[in-house]
Amino acid sequence: MKVEIENGNTQLEGFIDALVIKDSFWVVLIEAKQYGFSVLQALPQTLAYMMANPNVEAPVFGMILTGEDYIFVKLDRQLGQYALSRKFTLVNPQDNELYDVVRVIKRIMSLSS
């Protein structure tokens, strides 16, 4: 899906691709050619994909990523609520957070087994 977002005088273009790893874990990748494309700009589309999960009893998890920044989403359709993780980034000057991202993915995958 092609996404165009106008922000003041700047128009951002990119593509949002979705990949389902399991029925309860959705990954949405934002392909942006311009620096500064926020992972949160894909949140509405990600939630729409996650709502398509036919299992309404169990929470659905998602991950939105730009390749540099990562954020996790948990959707509880029974309560009609969603929650966001903090933003993980690969360009943290103190520590590369990729290992933290992998730990979260492993934890989500173990919950959905």
Short mmCIF file of N, CA, C and O in Angstrom, two decimals:
data_model
loop_
_atom_site.label_atom_id
_atom_site.label_comp_id
_atom_site.label_asym_id
_atom_site.label_seq_id
_atom_site.Cartn_x
_atom_site.Cartn_y
_atom_site.Cartn_z
N MET A 1 0.85 -1.16 0.00
CA MET A 1 0.00 0.00 0.00
C MET A 1 0.89 1.23 0.00
O MET A 1 1.80 1.35 0.81
N LYS A 2 0.64 2.14 -0.87
CA LYS A 2 1.40 3.38 -0.94
C LYS A 2 0.79 4.39 0.03
O LYS A 2 -0.41 4.54 0.11
N VAL A 3 1.64 5.08 0.76
CA VAL A 3 1.19 6.05 1.75
C VAL A 3 1.79 7.40 1.40
O VAL A 3 2.98 7.51 1.15
N GLU A 4 0.97 8.42 1.38
CA GLU A 4 1.44 9.78 1.18
C GLU A 4 0.94 10.61 2.35
O GLU A 4 -0.23 10.63 2.65
N ILE A 5 1.84 11.27 3.01
CA ILE A 5 1.50 12.09 4.17
C ILE A 5 2.04 13.48 3.94
O ILE A 5 3.22 13.65 3.65
N GLU A 6 1.17 14.47 4.08
CA GLU A 6 1.61 15.84 3.90
C GLU A 6 1.75 16.47 5.29
O GLU A 6 0.85 16.43 6.10
N ASN A 7 2.92 17.02 5.54
CA ASN A 7 3.24 17.60 6.83
C ASN A 7 3.73 19.02 6.59
O ASN A 7 4.90 19.23 6.33
N GLY A 8 2.85 19.98 6.66
CA GLY A 8 3.24 21.35 6.35
C GLY A 8 3.58 21.47 4.88
O GLY A 8 2.76 21.22 4.02
N ASN A 9 4.81 21.83 4.57
CA ASN A 9 5.26 21.95 3.19
C ASN A 9 5.94 20.68 2.68
O ASN A 9 6.38 20.63 1.54
N THR A 10 6.05 19.65 3.53
CA THR A 10 6.76 18.43 3.17
C THR A 10 5.77 17.32 2.87
O THR A 10 4.84 17.09 3.62
N GLN A 11 5.97 16.66 1.77
CA GLN A 11 5.15 15.50 1.45
C GLN A 11 6.04 14.27 1.53
O GLN A 11 7.08 14.19 0.88
N LEU A 12 5.63 13.30 2.35
CA LEU A 12 6.39 12.07 2.51
C LEU A 12 5.72 10.98 1.70
O LEU A 12 4.51 10.85 1.69
N GLU A 13 6.51 10.20 1.03
CA GLU A 13 5.99 9.07 0.28
C GLU A 13 6.71 7.81 0.73
O GLU A 13 7.89 7.84 1.02
N GLY A 14 5.99 6.74 0.79
CA GLY A 14 6.59 5.47 1.14
C GLY A 14 5.59 4.36 0.95
O GLY A 14 4.48 4.57 0.49
N PHE A 15 5.99 3.17 1.29
CA PHE A 15 5.13 2.01 1.16
C PHE A 15 5.04 1.34 2.52
O PHE A 15 5.99 1.30 3.28
N ILE A 16 3.86 0.82 2.83
CA ILE A 16 3.67 0.03 4.04
C ILE A 16 3.39 -1.39 3.58
O ILE A 16 2.48 -1.65 2.80
N ASP A 17 4.21 -2.30 4.06
CA ASP A 17 4.04 -3.71 3.75
C ASP A 17 3.69 -4.44 5.04
O ASP A 17 4.21 -4.10 6.10
N ALA A 18 2.83 -5.42 4.95
CA ALA A 18 2.45 -6.19 6.13
C ALA A 18 2.85 -7.64 5.93
O ALA A 18 2.79 -8.18 4.83
N LEU A 19 3.26 -8.26 7.01
CA LEU A 19 3.65 -9.66 7.00
C LEU A 19 3.09 -10.28 8.26
O LEU A 19 3.31 -9.76 9.36
N VAL A 20 2.37 -11.36 8.13
CA VAL A 20 1.84 -12.08 9.29
C VAL A 20 2.79 -13.22 9.59
O VAL A 20 2.98 -14.11 8.76
N ILE A 21 3.41 -13.17 10.76
CA ILE A 21 4.32 -14.26 11.14
C ILE A 21 3.51 -15.43 11.70
O ILE A 21 3.75 -16.57 11.38
N LYS A 22 2.55 -15.13 12.52
CA LYS A 22 1.57 -16.09 13.02
C LYS A 22 0.24 -15.36 13.02
O LYS A 22 0.21 -14.14 12.86
N ASP A 23 -0.84 -16.07 13.26
CA ASP A 23 -2.15 -15.42 13.25
C ASP A 23 -2.26 -14.29 14.26
O ASP A 23 -3.03 -13.37 14.08
N SER A 24 -1.47 -14.36 15.32
CA SER A 24 -1.59 -13.34 16.37
C SER A 24 -0.41 -12.37 16.42
O SER A 24 -0.29 -11.61 17.35
N PHE A 25 0.46 -12.39 15.40
CA PHE A 25 1.60 -11.47 15.39
C PHE A 25 1.76 -10.90 13.99
O PHE A 25 2.09 -11.60 13.05
N TRP A 26 1.52 -9.60 13.86
CA TRP A 26 1.58 -8.89 12.59
C TRP A 26 2.81 -7.99 12.57
O TRP A 26 3.08 -7.29 13.54
N VAL A 27 3.52 -7.99 11.46
CA VAL A 27 4.67 -7.11 11.30
C VAL A 27 4.38 -6.17 10.14
O VAL A 27 4.01 -6.61 9.06
N VAL A 28 4.50 -4.87 10.40
CA VAL A 28 4.28 -3.86 9.37
C VAL A 28 5.58 -3.10 9.16
O VAL A 28 6.12 -2.50 10.09
N LEU A 29 6.08 -3.14 7.95
CA LEU A 29 7.34 -2.49 7.59
C LEU A 29 7.03 -1.23 6.81
O LEU A 29 6.30 -1.27 5.84
N ILE A 30 7.61 -0.11 7.23
CA ILE A 30 7.46 1.15 6.52
C ILE A 30 8.71 1.34 5.67
O ILE A 30 9.82 1.37 6.19
N GLU A 31 8.52 1.47 4.37
CA GLU A 31 9.63 1.76 3.48
C GLU A 31 9.56 3.25 3.16
O GLU A 31 8.65 3.71 2.48
N ALA A 32 10.49 4.00 3.69
CA ALA A 32 10.49 5.46 3.48
C ALA A 32 11.84 5.87 2.90
O ALA A 32 12.88 5.47 3.40
N LYS A 33 11.80 6.67 1.90
CA LYS A 33 13.03 7.15 1.27
C LYS A 33 13.58 8.38 1.98
O LYS A 33 14.71 8.74 1.80
N GLN A 34 12.75 9.02 2.79
CA GLN A 34 13.15 10.25 3.45
C GLN A 34 13.34 9.99 4.95
O GLN A 34 12.54 9.32 5.58
N TYR A 35 14.39 10.54 5.51
CA TYR A 35 14.68 10.38 6.93
C TYR A 35 13.58 11.02 7.77
O TYR A 35 13.03 12.05 7.41
N GLY A 36 13.25 10.42 8.89
CA GLY A 36 12.33 11.03 9.82
C GLY A 36 10.90 10.53 9.71
O GLY A 36 10.01 11.08 10.35
N PHE A 37 10.65 9.48 8.98
CA PHE A 37 9.31 8.91 8.86
C PHE A 37 9.03 8.16 10.16
O PHE A 37 9.70 7.21 10.50
N SER A 38 8.04 8.58 10.91
CA SER A 38 7.76 8.03 12.22
C SER A 38 7.03 6.69 12.13
O SER A 38 6.13 6.52 11.30
N VAL A 39 7.39 5.77 13.02
CA VAL A 39 6.69 4.49 13.07
C VAL A 39 5.22 4.68 13.43
O VAL A 39 4.38 3.89 13.01
N LEU A 40 4.90 5.72 14.16
CA LEU A 40 3.51 5.94 14.57
C LEU A 40 2.61 6.32 13.41
O LEU A 40 1.39 6.19 13.50
N GLN A 41 3.18 6.77 12.30
CA GLN A 41 2.35 7.10 11.14
C GLN A 41 1.71 5.85 10.54
O GLN A 41 0.72 5.95 9.83
N ALA A 42 2.23 4.68 10.84
CA ALA A 42 1.65 3.43 10.35
C ALA A 42 0.71 2.78 11.36
O ALA A 42 0.16 1.72 11.08
N LEU A 43 0.50 3.41 12.51
CA LEU A 43 -0.35 2.80 13.55
C LEU A 43 -1.78 2.56 13.08
O LEU A 43 -2.30 1.46 13.29
N PRO A 44 -2.47 3.51 12.45
CA PRO A 44 -3.85 3.22 12.03
C PRO A 44 -3.95 2.03 11.07
O PRO A 44 -4.82 1.18 11.22
N GLN A 45 -3.03 1.95 10.11
CA GLN A 45 -3.05 0.83 9.17
C GLN A 45 -2.73 -0.48 9.87
O GLN A 45 -3.35 -1.51 9.60
N THR A 46 -1.80 -0.46 10.81
CA THR A 46 -1.44 -1.66 11.56
C THR A 46 -2.63 -2.16 12.37
O THR A 46 -2.93 -3.35 12.38
N LEU A 47 -3.31 -1.24 13.05
CA LEU A 47 -4.48 -1.64 13.83
C LEU A 47 -5.58 -2.22 12.93
O LEU A 47 -6.26 -3.19 13.31
N ALA A 48 -5.73 -1.67 11.74
CA ALA A 48 -6.73 -2.20 10.80
C ALA A 48 -6.37 -3.64 10.40
O ALA A 48 -7.24 -4.51 10.35
N TYR A 49 -5.08 -3.90 10.13
CA TYR A 49 -4.64 -5.26 9.81
C TYR A 49 -4.90 -6.19 11.00
O TYR A 49 -5.39 -7.31 10.83
N MET A 50 -4.56 -5.73 12.18
CA MET A 50 -4.70 -6.56 13.37
C MET A 50 -6.17 -6.88 13.67
O MET A 50 -6.49 -7.95 14.18
N MET A 51 -7.06 -5.96 13.35
CA MET A 51 -8.50 -6.18 13.56
C MET A 51 -9.02 -7.31 12.67
O MET A 51 -10.06 -7.89 12.95
N ALA A 52 -8.31 -7.63 11.61
CA ALA A 52 -8.74 -8.69 10.69
C ALA A 52 -8.52 -10.09 11.27
O ALA A 52 -9.01 -11.07 10.71
N ASN A 53 -7.81 -10.19 12.38
CA ASN A 53 -7.59 -11.49 13.00
C ASN A 53 -8.93 -12.06 13.45
O ASN A 53 -9.65 -11.42 14.22
N PRO A 54 -9.27 -13.28 13.04
CA PRO A 54 -10.58 -13.84 13.39
C PRO A 54 -10.73 -14.24 14.85
O PRO A 54 -11.84 -14.37 15.34
N ASN A 55 -9.64 -14.43 15.58
CA ASN A 55 -9.70 -14.83 16.98
C ASN A 55 -9.87 -13.60 17.86
O ASN A 55 -8.91 -12.88 18.12
N VAL A 56 -11.08 -13.35 18.36
CA VAL A 56 -11.33 -12.15 19.16
C VAL A 56 -11.03 -12.37 20.64
O VAL A 56 -10.94 -11.41 21.39
N GLU A 57 -10.88 -13.62 21.07
CA GLU A 57 -10.63 -13.88 22.49
C GLU A 57 -9.21 -13.56 22.93
O GLU A 57 -8.98 -13.08 24.02
N ALA A 58 -8.24 -13.84 22.07
CA ALA A 58 -6.82 -13.65 22.44
C ALA A 58 -6.32 -12.30 21.95
O ALA A 58 -6.74 -11.82 20.89
N PRO A 59 -5.41 -11.68 22.70
CA PRO A 59 -4.81 -10.43 22.22
C PRO A 59 -4.01 -10.67 20.94
O PRO A 59 -3.51 -11.75 20.69
N VAL A 60 -3.90 -9.63 20.13
CA VAL A 60 -3.13 -9.67 18.90
C VAL A 60 -1.96 -8.72 19.08
O VAL A 60 -2.11 -7.64 19.64
N PHE A 61 -0.79 -9.14 18.61
CA PHE A 61 0.41 -8.33 18.74
C PHE A 61 0.88 -7.88 17.37
O PHE A 61 0.68 -8.56 16.37
N GLY A 62 1.54 -6.74 17.35
CA GLY A 62 2.09 -6.23 16.11
C GLY A 62 3.41 -5.53 16.35
O GLY A 62 3.73 -5.16 17.49
N MET A 63 4.16 -5.36 15.29
CA MET A 63 5.41 -4.63 15.35
C MET A 63 5.46 -3.73 14.12
O MET A 63 5.24 -4.19 13.01
N ILE A 64 5.71 -2.45 14.34
CA ILE A 64 5.87 -1.50 13.25
C ILE A 64 7.35 -1.13 13.22
O ILE A 64 7.93 -0.83 14.26
N LEU A 65 7.95 -1.16 12.04
CA LEU A 65 9.36 -0.84 11.96
C LEU A 65 9.69 -0.06 10.70
O LEU A 65 9.02 -0.18 9.69
N THR A 66 10.73 0.74 10.83
CA THR A 66 11.25 1.48 9.68
C THR A 66 12.60 0.92 9.25
O THR A 66 13.14 1.35 8.26
N GLY A 67 13.13 -0.01 10.01
CA GLY A 67 14.49 -0.50 9.78
C GLY A 67 15.43 0.14 10.77
O GLY A 67 16.48 -0.38 11.09
N GLU A 68 15.05 1.29 11.29
CA GLU A 68 15.83 2.00 12.29
C GLU A 68 15.09 2.05 13.63
O GLU A 68 15.67 1.87 14.68
N ASP A 69 13.79 2.29 13.56
CA ASP A 69 12.96 2.39 14.76
C ASP A 69 11.91 1.28 14.78
O ASP A 69 11.40 0.89 13.72
N TYR A 70 11.61 0.79 15.98
CA TYR A 70 10.68 -0.32 16.17
C TYR A 70 9.73 0.05 17.30
O TYR A 70 10.15 0.62 18.31
N ILE A 71 8.46 -0.32 17.14
CA ILE A 71 7.49 -0.15 18.22
C ILE A 71 6.55 -1.36 18.18
O ILE A 71 6.23 -1.87 17.10
N PHE A 72 6.16 -1.84 19.34
CA PHE A 72 5.27 -2.99 19.44
C PHE A 72 3.87 -2.52 19.83
O PHE A 72 3.71 -1.56 20.58
N VAL A 73 2.87 -3.24 19.32
CA VAL A 73 1.47 -2.91 19.56
C VAL A 73 0.78 -4.15 20.10
O VAL A 73 1.00 -5.26 19.59
N LYS A 74 -0.06 -3.97 21.10
CA LYS A 74 -0.89 -5.06 21.61
C LYS A 74 -2.34 -4.61 21.48
O LYS A 74 -2.71 -3.54 21.98
N LEU A 75 -3.16 -5.40 20.82
CA LEU A 75 -4.57 -5.08 20.62
C LEU A 75 -5.42 -6.10 21.35
O LEU A 75 -5.30 -7.30 21.12
N ASP A 76 -6.28 -5.62 22.25
CA ASP A 76 -7.24 -6.47 22.95
C ASP A 76 -8.61 -6.14 22.39
O ASP A 76 -9.20 -5.12 22.74
N ARG A 77 -9.09 -6.97 21.49
CA ARG A 77 -10.35 -6.68 20.82
C ARG A 77 -11.54 -6.82 21.76
O ARG A 77 -12.55 -6.15 21.57
N GLN A 78 -11.45 -7.66 22.79
CA GLN A 78 -12.56 -7.80 23.74
C GLN A 78 -12.78 -6.51 24.51
O GLN A 78 -13.91 -6.11 24.76
N LEU A 79 -11.69 -5.84 24.90
CA LEU A 79 -11.80 -4.58 25.63
C LEU A 79 -11.88 -3.38 24.70
O LEU A 79 -12.18 -2.27 25.13
N GLY A 80 -11.54 -3.58 23.43
CA GLY A 80 -11.52 -2.47 22.47
C GLY A 80 -10.41 -1.48 22.77
O GLY A 80 -10.57 -0.28 22.59
N GLN A 81 -9.26 -2.01 23.22
CA GLN A 81 -8.13 -1.15 23.58
C GLN A 81 -6.84 -1.66 22.94
O GLN A 81 -6.71 -2.85 22.66
N TYR A 82 -5.91 -0.74 22.77
CA TYR A 82 -4.59 -1.12 22.32
C TYR A 82 -3.56 -0.42 23.20
O TYR A 82 -3.84 0.59 23.84
N ALA A 83 -2.36 -1.00 23.23
CA ALA A 83 -1.26 -0.43 24.00
C ALA A 83 0.00 -0.44 23.14
O ALA A 83 0.15 -1.30 22.27
N LEU A 84 0.87 0.52 23.39
CA LEU A 84 2.12 0.64 22.64
C LEU A 84 3.32 0.45 23.56
O LEU A 84 3.29 0.87 24.72
N SER A 85 4.36 -0.14 23.03
CA SER A 85 5.63 -0.21 23.77
C SER A 85 6.35 1.11 23.61
O SER A 85 5.93 1.99 22.86
N ARG A 86 7.47 1.22 24.27
CA ARG A 86 8.34 2.36 24.00
C ARG A 86 8.97 2.15 22.64
O ARG A 86 8.95 1.04 22.10
N LYS A 87 9.54 3.17 22.08
CA LYS A 87 10.20 3.05 20.77
C LYS A 87 11.62 2.54 20.98
O LYS A 87 12.38 3.08 21.78
N PHE A 88 11.95 1.48 20.27
CA PHE A 88 13.30 0.96 20.25
C PHE A 88 13.99 1.52 19.01
O PHE A 88 13.37 1.67 17.97
N THR A 89 15.28 1.82 19.13
CA THR A 89 15.99 2.37 17.98
C THR A 89 17.36 1.72 17.84
O THR A 89 17.97 1.33 18.84
N LEU A 90 17.80 1.60 16.61
CA LEU A 90 19.12 1.03 16.36
C LEU A 90 20.22 2.07 16.43
O LEU A 90 21.39 1.73 16.42
N VAL A 91 19.85 3.34 16.49
CA VAL A 91 20.86 4.40 16.51
C VAL A 91 20.97 5.03 17.90
O VAL A 91 21.31 6.19 18.02
N ASN A 92 20.73 4.26 18.92
CA ASN A 92 20.91 4.72 20.29
C ASN A 92 22.41 4.85 20.54
O ASN A 92 23.15 3.88 20.39
N PRO A 93 22.89 6.03 20.92
CA PRO A 93 24.33 6.20 21.09
C PRO A 93 24.93 5.36 22.22
O PRO A 93 26.11 5.05 22.21
N GLN A 94 24.11 4.96 23.18
CA GLN A 94 24.62 4.20 24.32
C GLN A 94 24.60 2.69 24.07
O GLN A 94 25.41 1.97 24.60
N ASP A 95 23.63 2.23 23.27
CA ASP A 95 23.40 0.80 23.19
C ASP A 95 22.55 0.49 21.97
O ASP A 95 21.53 1.12 21.75
N ASN A 96 22.94 -0.49 21.18
CA ASN A 96 22.13 -0.95 20.07
C ASN A 96 20.98 -1.77 20.64
O ASN A 96 21.21 -2.75 21.33
N GLU A 97 19.76 -1.39 20.37
CA GLU A 97 18.60 -2.03 20.98
C GLU A 97 18.05 -3.20 20.17
O GLU A 97 16.99 -3.72 20.48
N LEU A 98 18.78 -3.64 19.15
CA LEU A 98 18.31 -4.75 18.34
C LEU A 98 18.12 -6.01 19.19
O LEU A 98 17.17 -6.76 19.00
N TYR A 99 19.00 -6.24 20.14
CA TYR A 99 18.87 -7.42 21.00
C TYR A 99 17.60 -7.35 21.84
O TYR A 99 16.94 -8.36 22.07
N ASP A 100 17.24 -6.16 22.29
CA ASP A 100 15.98 -5.99 23.03
C ASP A 100 14.78 -6.29 22.13
O ASP A 100 13.81 -6.92 22.56
N VAL A 101 14.83 -5.85 20.89
CA VAL A 101 13.75 -6.11 19.93
C VAL A 101 13.60 -7.61 19.72
O VAL A 101 12.48 -8.14 19.75
N VAL A 102 14.70 -8.31 19.55
CA VAL A 102 14.65 -9.76 19.35
C VAL A 102 14.06 -10.45 20.58
O VAL A 102 13.26 -11.39 20.46
N ARG A 103 14.42 -10.00 21.78
CA ARG A 103 13.86 -10.57 23.01
C ARG A 103 12.34 -10.39 23.05
O ARG A 103 11.61 -11.31 23.44
N VAL A 104 11.86 -9.22 22.69
CA VAL A 104 10.42 -8.96 22.69
C VAL A 104 9.73 -9.87 21.66
O VAL A 104 8.68 -10.47 21.96
N ILE A 105 10.30 -10.00 20.48
CA ILE A 105 9.72 -10.88 19.46
C ILE A 105 9.63 -12.31 19.96
O ILE A 105 8.60 -12.98 19.81
N LYS A 106 10.71 -12.80 20.57
CA LYS A 106 10.70 -14.16 21.10
C LYS A 106 9.63 -14.34 22.16
O LYS A 106 8.95 -15.36 22.21
N ARG A 107 9.46 -13.34 23.01
CA ARG A 107 8.44 -13.40 24.07
C ARG A 107 7.03 -13.43 23.46
O ARG A 107 6.19 -14.22 23.87
N ILE A 108 6.78 -12.60 22.48
CA ILE A 108 5.48 -12.59 21.82
C ILE A 108 5.21 -13.94 21.15
O ILE A 108 4.11 -14.48 21.25
N MET A 109 6.21 -14.48 20.49
CA MET A 109 6.04 -15.76 19.82
C MET A 109 5.75 -16.86 20.82
O MET A 109 4.97 -17.77 20.54
N SER A 110 6.35 -16.80 22.00
CA SER A 110 6.08 -17.83 23.02
C SER A 110 4.67 -17.69 23.58
O SER A 110 4.04 -18.68 23.95
N LEU A 111 4.14 -16.49 23.65
CA LEU A 111 2.77 -16.27 24.13
C LEU A 111 1.73 -16.79 23.15
O LEU A 111 0.65 -17.20 23.53
N SER A 112 2.05 -16.73 21.86
CA SER A 112 1.08 -17.10 20.84
C SER A 112 1.17 -18.56 20.43
O SER A 112 0.53 -18.98 19.49
N SER A 113 2.01 -19.32 21.14
CA SER A 113 2.13 -20.75 20.81
C SER A 113 1.02 -21.56 21.43
O SER A 113 0.47 -21.28 22.41
#
